Amino acid sequence: MALVNERARILANGEVGPNLYLMELAAPRIAASIEPGQFVHMKVPNMEAHILRRPFSVYARDAAAGTLEILYQAVGFGTDHMTRIEPERAEHLSGAELIGPVGRAWQQPAGARRALLVGGGVGAAPLFMLCEQLVGAGVRTDVVLGAQTEAALACRARYEALLDAPPRCATDDGSFGREGFCTSLVEEALAEAAAAGEPYGYLAVCGPEPLMKIVAGMAAEAGVPCEASMEKRMACGVGACLSCVVDTADGKKRACVDGPVFDARKVVW
Amino acid sequence: MALVNERARILANGEVGPNLYLMELAAPRIAASIEPGQFVHMKVPNMEAHILRRPFSVYARDAAAGTLEILYQAVGFGTDHMTRIEPERAEHLSGAELIGPVGRAWQQPAGARRALLVGGGVGAAPLFMLCEQLVGAGVRTDVVLGAQTEAALACRARYEALLDAPPRCATDDGSFGREGFCTSLVEEALAEAAAAGEPYGYLAVCGPEPLMKIVAGMAAEAGVPCEASMEKRMACGVGACLSCVVDTADGKKRACVDGPVFDARKVVW
Amino acid sequence: MGAGPRTTAPASVRMAVNLGGLEMKNPVTVASGTFAAGREYGDFVDVASLGAVTTKGVSLNGWEGNATPRIAETPSGMLNSIGLQNPGVAHLKAHDLPWLAERGATTIVNVSGHSFDEYVQVIEALEDAPVDAYEVNISCPNVDAGGMTIGCQTGSVEAVVSRCRAATKRPLIVKLTPNVTDVTEIARAAVSAGADALSLINTLLGMAVDAERRRPVLARGVGGLSGPAVKPVALRMVWEVHKAVDVPLLGMGGISCATDAVEFMLAGATAVAVGTANFVNPHATVEIIDGMAQYCERHGVEDVQELIGALEW
Amino acid sequence: MGAGPRTTAPASVRMAVNLGGLEMKNPVTVASGTFAAGREYGDFVDVASLGAVTTKGVSLNGWEGNATPRIAETPSGMLNSIGLQNPGVAHLKAHDLPWLAERGATTIVNVSGHSFDEYVQVIEALEDAPVDAYEVNISCPNVDAGGMTIGCQTGSVEAVVSRCRAATKRPLIVKLTPNVTDVTEIARAAVSAGADALSLINTLLGMAVDAERRRPVLARGVGGLSGPAVKPVALRMVWEVHKAVDVPLLGMGGISCATDAVEFMLAGATAVAVGTANFVNPHATVEIIDGMAQYCERHGVEDVQELIGALEW
Ligand SMILES: Cc1cc2nc3c(=O)[nH]c(=O)nc-3n(C[C@H](O)[C@H](O)[C@H](O)COP(=O)(O)OP(=O)(O)OC[C@H]3O[C@@H](n4cnc5c(N)ncnc54)[C@H](O)[C@@H]3O)c2cc1C
Ligand SMILES: Cc1cc2nc3c(=O)[nH]c(=O)nc-3n(C[C@H](O)[C@H](O)[C@H](O)COP(=O)(O)OP(=O)(O)OC[C@H]3O[C@@H](n4cnc5c(N)ncnc54)[C@H](O)[C@@H]3O)c2cc1C
Ligand SMILES: Cc1cc2nc3c(=O)[nH]c(=O)nc-3n(C[C@H](O)[C@H](O)[C@H](O)COP(=O)(O)O)c2cc1C
Ligand SMILES: Cc1cc2nc3c(=O)[nH]c(=O)nc-3n(C[C@H](O)[C@H](O)[C@H](O)COP(=O)(O)O)c2cc1C
Ligand code: FES
Ligand code: FES
């Protein structure tokens, strides 16, 4: 899929949880071709001295309407600046620029009939299009979500609407679902599936690196093929600069184009 | 007058002539104390990499309403950026910051009974409050304005409303008033006043440096005390950095605090 | 075409330059390490439209590079400590140089080494490959052996340049580090040892600290500063070196738009390289070529070479 | 109070530091040349609230300075070529030092000279004045004689510093230029010649070109680069020098907020100076002092000195 650099109008931008924001952008070319797990490399409008682009996974897209949605967390200068962008009415505003669709998409094994998706924090977002795809393909899909609080489970409602069984959730403060880390839910899901004789054929995980490492270990133990989406600081976002490398069994690989989705067994955690 | 650094909300900002813009700001403390000829040193909002403030003379103020007006021309990055600022509705916008009131005001000689003000281009603006002051003090005041075109005579209407005799105007293209440079109008005004036995007791000039130099020469020739407002690149705007020096008969003087208004005879042109 | 480039360059302006024997169809190449060997930017830039493609630094057997984080954003710039990761010269010959040749690109290969010998071996390995010029990097701040330390002393500069010179008849560009007291001294040493052209600047050595975590941001502690922040230093050095030596210069350091490129040519550069700006705008090179031609037309300049060193002073 | 400072510093944090014998009530001074002698910022900053005021460089009989334009804005920075304009040491003694003393300010006088003798004469003239420390500027890029050329060679650094050392028992801070290959070599020379502390960095030599007018922006062609753009270079040099010598360091270069100041202390500075940031925000110094105390409180740091060189590495 050819990359484009698309000027994207910001259609909506608002808080959807504690320090969590949803931005909707008009970017028809990328919306038409992006696959689950791929990301866009965004030039945030009106930043002069912070020169680098910021990478964001796509949470949802509407190919017909030509729009994308990004779920983001304010963690630094750029994302904080993003929270203050007002949807653009005026034509003269510069708009965001998106390079996309970038990277290796989720690649569930062809024969998998059951899948488990594990999203920690904002990591729930990059899994949503995958979940839609799996459900559409008739794969029986379970979802585990973890977050700090109930309000931080910002993607939960969409997963609930999509799935037959609601996602299993864990929160640090116990305000929703299991209290504590979501890894215990993953362990249970794996065990239950194995016990029922219907083991998962695919596990996809996205979230903080420590979480992904633990989940990857559980998947390996259970013999379930596992993919993880890696976050690295990126300059070019197209594979040219080598800033974003991940240590893998096959040597250093670029998170932007060889990933962000990697075979979890290959990652040197 | 103590300097303040005042956060100023932008109330209005619009084009008023070819590449000429009028910005209205809420800055009650500066509005209460600024004198004709003084300026504000503005931190233009939302510029990150262009770190320096920009100096602007005050065109008009409303002490009661706590507002200032600035007439500006888009000549570079900062002023161009200013043209795109929309008046602020939302509270979360950062706003401009103004250091002011800065500098030496116009200081017409105590006994002057007639005054001539000469404004070239946007130089018409910093003379307007002086004109009001002189008219208010009963000084018979004539005004000469020069610009490229009729539309660029953006201050003309206000001067007309204020003065008994409309300002004498010259435009480069002859679209209004005399065709050519306004210096010929200055020469005529000086000659007429002298011929009528009612010579000017004060001449104030603001505009491009070549214009000010010529007018200062004419004033000297005619024996009329003359002041000129000098433009120099400024960093601090408060007299500390010595970037803005003007060569004068008394050595190098800082345009920001020893000026911007200088005795034209003292300036080494 | 969204945020794509507007190719509206006036055809009337002669844009070709000669960089120490290297014929370039226009004065714009890319800075080594910011464009790989062109393929990754293939959807954005036709490599044949550039004055040249300068490839990522290559060593004999390939290097692993440094640990991550390898980059940090700084005010109007960035730090990198990639550490010259590259798969070695054989891979470049097998995969990248044929690809560039097929597309009709003019190719400058940036050459690295841990030792004087390694530089020569890389050049020797490339002599039968489609390469139009070598850029010898004696200025990388991100490797412990070789790199910048070589580029800071006239003696080692002369040694490595004269050995590279003996190994090839192709145009030899020597890339200088800005991290020196007197760049003209290093420039003269490189020229006396046989450089056909000089390129400058490589990155300024810098550091970023994460106050919350009380650690350097980069895994390696220090890195090379590039981007608009360094442009004033780069312009000054190009100007100084232009006055000091007679060979043509390839200017770089923070070039982001056509005006920046013109500034470097006025200060004395014969050609310019666009680096960090590619990351910000993948069409940067193309837009800069167009913009330079437009500048020339607007200023009545018929041949872009009229700009070289044309600063009034 | 409009855009004024919010003085909300937690009183519990001990903020005093000792810079080579100079007692500072907190680690924040101003960078020489950006604050005059304090009077011009009197409406914004109580000079007694600063760790110290560092005055503009002073020479024996006063200098005219360079022609205008003297400044140029650059990406996240600025160039200046003021050229050490100053009215001479007698004027400083008569007008500025008494004013600072009356207000209870701690005062560092920045000393300049065209010759080794002139540095010594300036110090001698100040020995009976209310001065708490000298900062010897061997690093100004904007004067032809003296200044930076002295600061680039270990021999001349030793010569000027040892003569200044002999002239005073007061704390002697030597200000280093970043325009050298190895700043640690210069640092060691200054310390061996008797410096009690080192300050760094002075400005990086740079240039700006006006492409439309085809001229340098600055009347003098080149100038000194300061502001956020240089922060990575400054941090790197502070870190290098901290590892190389045992005297305390006064860190500066692009410090604009409390986090920047903390970064310099973590990299090895005992105190910091705020320069160009004063132009952007006249309350910068006061806000930085408050912000540093808040950082300490948030991180459980009871004494700001715990931050010095505390980078985990
Ligand atoms: C492939 C990919 C997909 C991502 N998808 C999402 C998403 O859907 N939602 C979301 O909230 N975040 C996502 N992130 C993380 C997001 O890119 C960072 O939070 C963001 O770049 C932080 O920018 P900042 O200016 O706020 O932080 P600053 O700390 O000011 O940024 C400084 C520099 O570091 C980089 N950086 C800082 N944190 C990260 C990080 N965690 N990962 C990568 N680069 C970082 C920035 O891009 C910038 O170059 C993704 C990252 C990657 C690599
Ligand atoms: C005391 C004083 C009063 C002024 N009053 C007005 C006014 O009422 N209306 C108006 O339109 N302009 C006025 N100016 C000029 C105005 O300050 C400049 O046009 C403006 O700073 C240009 O900024 P820029 O970012 O667009 O240009 P850039 O070229 O991008 O600016 C780069 C740097 O140069 C400085 N600079 C550029 N041109 C000038 C200039 N002509 N004078 C001073 N600094 C300059 C900028 O401040 C900035 O630091 C005044 C200048 C001074 C000194
Ligand atoms: C990510 C990155 C990698 C680089 N790799 C190399 C390299 O391999 N060889 C080299 O000579 N210079 C390398 N450089 C330096 C650039 O070629 C260039 O000299 C420098 O970045 C200044 O130009 P800029 O400001 O336009 O980026 C690299 C720069 C960056 C940012
Ligand atoms: C306008 C200006 C004038 C300066 N004058 C002096 C000076 O007289 N003596 C000196 O040692 N340094 C002088 N400097 C350098 C500063 O003290 C400081 O070292 C440098 O600006 C880096 O700090 P900053 O980035 O915070 O400004 C001057 C800097 C500027 C911007
Ligand atoms: S971000 Fe440049 S290679 Fe991945
Ligand atoms: S602008 Fe700093 S002294 Fe005038």
CSV table of C-alpha atoms in Angstrom, one decimal, chain A residues 46-50 77 84 86 89-90 92, chain B residues 46-50 77 84 86 89-90 92:
chain,number,residue,atom,x,y,z
A,46,ASN,CA,0.7,24.8,15.1
A,47,MET,CA,3.7,23.4,16.7
A,48,GLU,CA,6.8,25.2,15.6
A,49,ALA,CA,9.7,24.2,17.9
A,50,HIS,CA,8.6,20.6,18.5
A,77,PHE,CA,4.0,18.6,24.9
A,84,ARG,CA,-6.4,22.2,23.0
A,86,GLU,CA,-10.5,23.1,18.4
A,89,ARG,CA,-14.3,25.4,10.9
A,90,ALA,CA,-12.2,28.0,9.1
A,92,HIS,CA,-7.3,29.0,6.7
B,46,ASN,CA,1.2,30.6,19.8
B,47,MET,CA,4.7,31.2,18.3
B,48,GLU,CA,7.1,28.6,19.7
B,49,ALA,CA,10.3,28.8,17.7
B,50,HIS,CA,10.2,32.6,17.0
B,77,PHE,CA,6.8,35.7,10.2
B,84,ARG,CA,-4.3,34.8,11.4
B,86,GLU,CA,-8.9,35.1,15.6
B,89,ARG,CA,-13.7,33.8,22.8
B,90,ALA,CA,-12.5,30.8,24.6
B,92,HIS,CA,-8.2,28.6,27.4
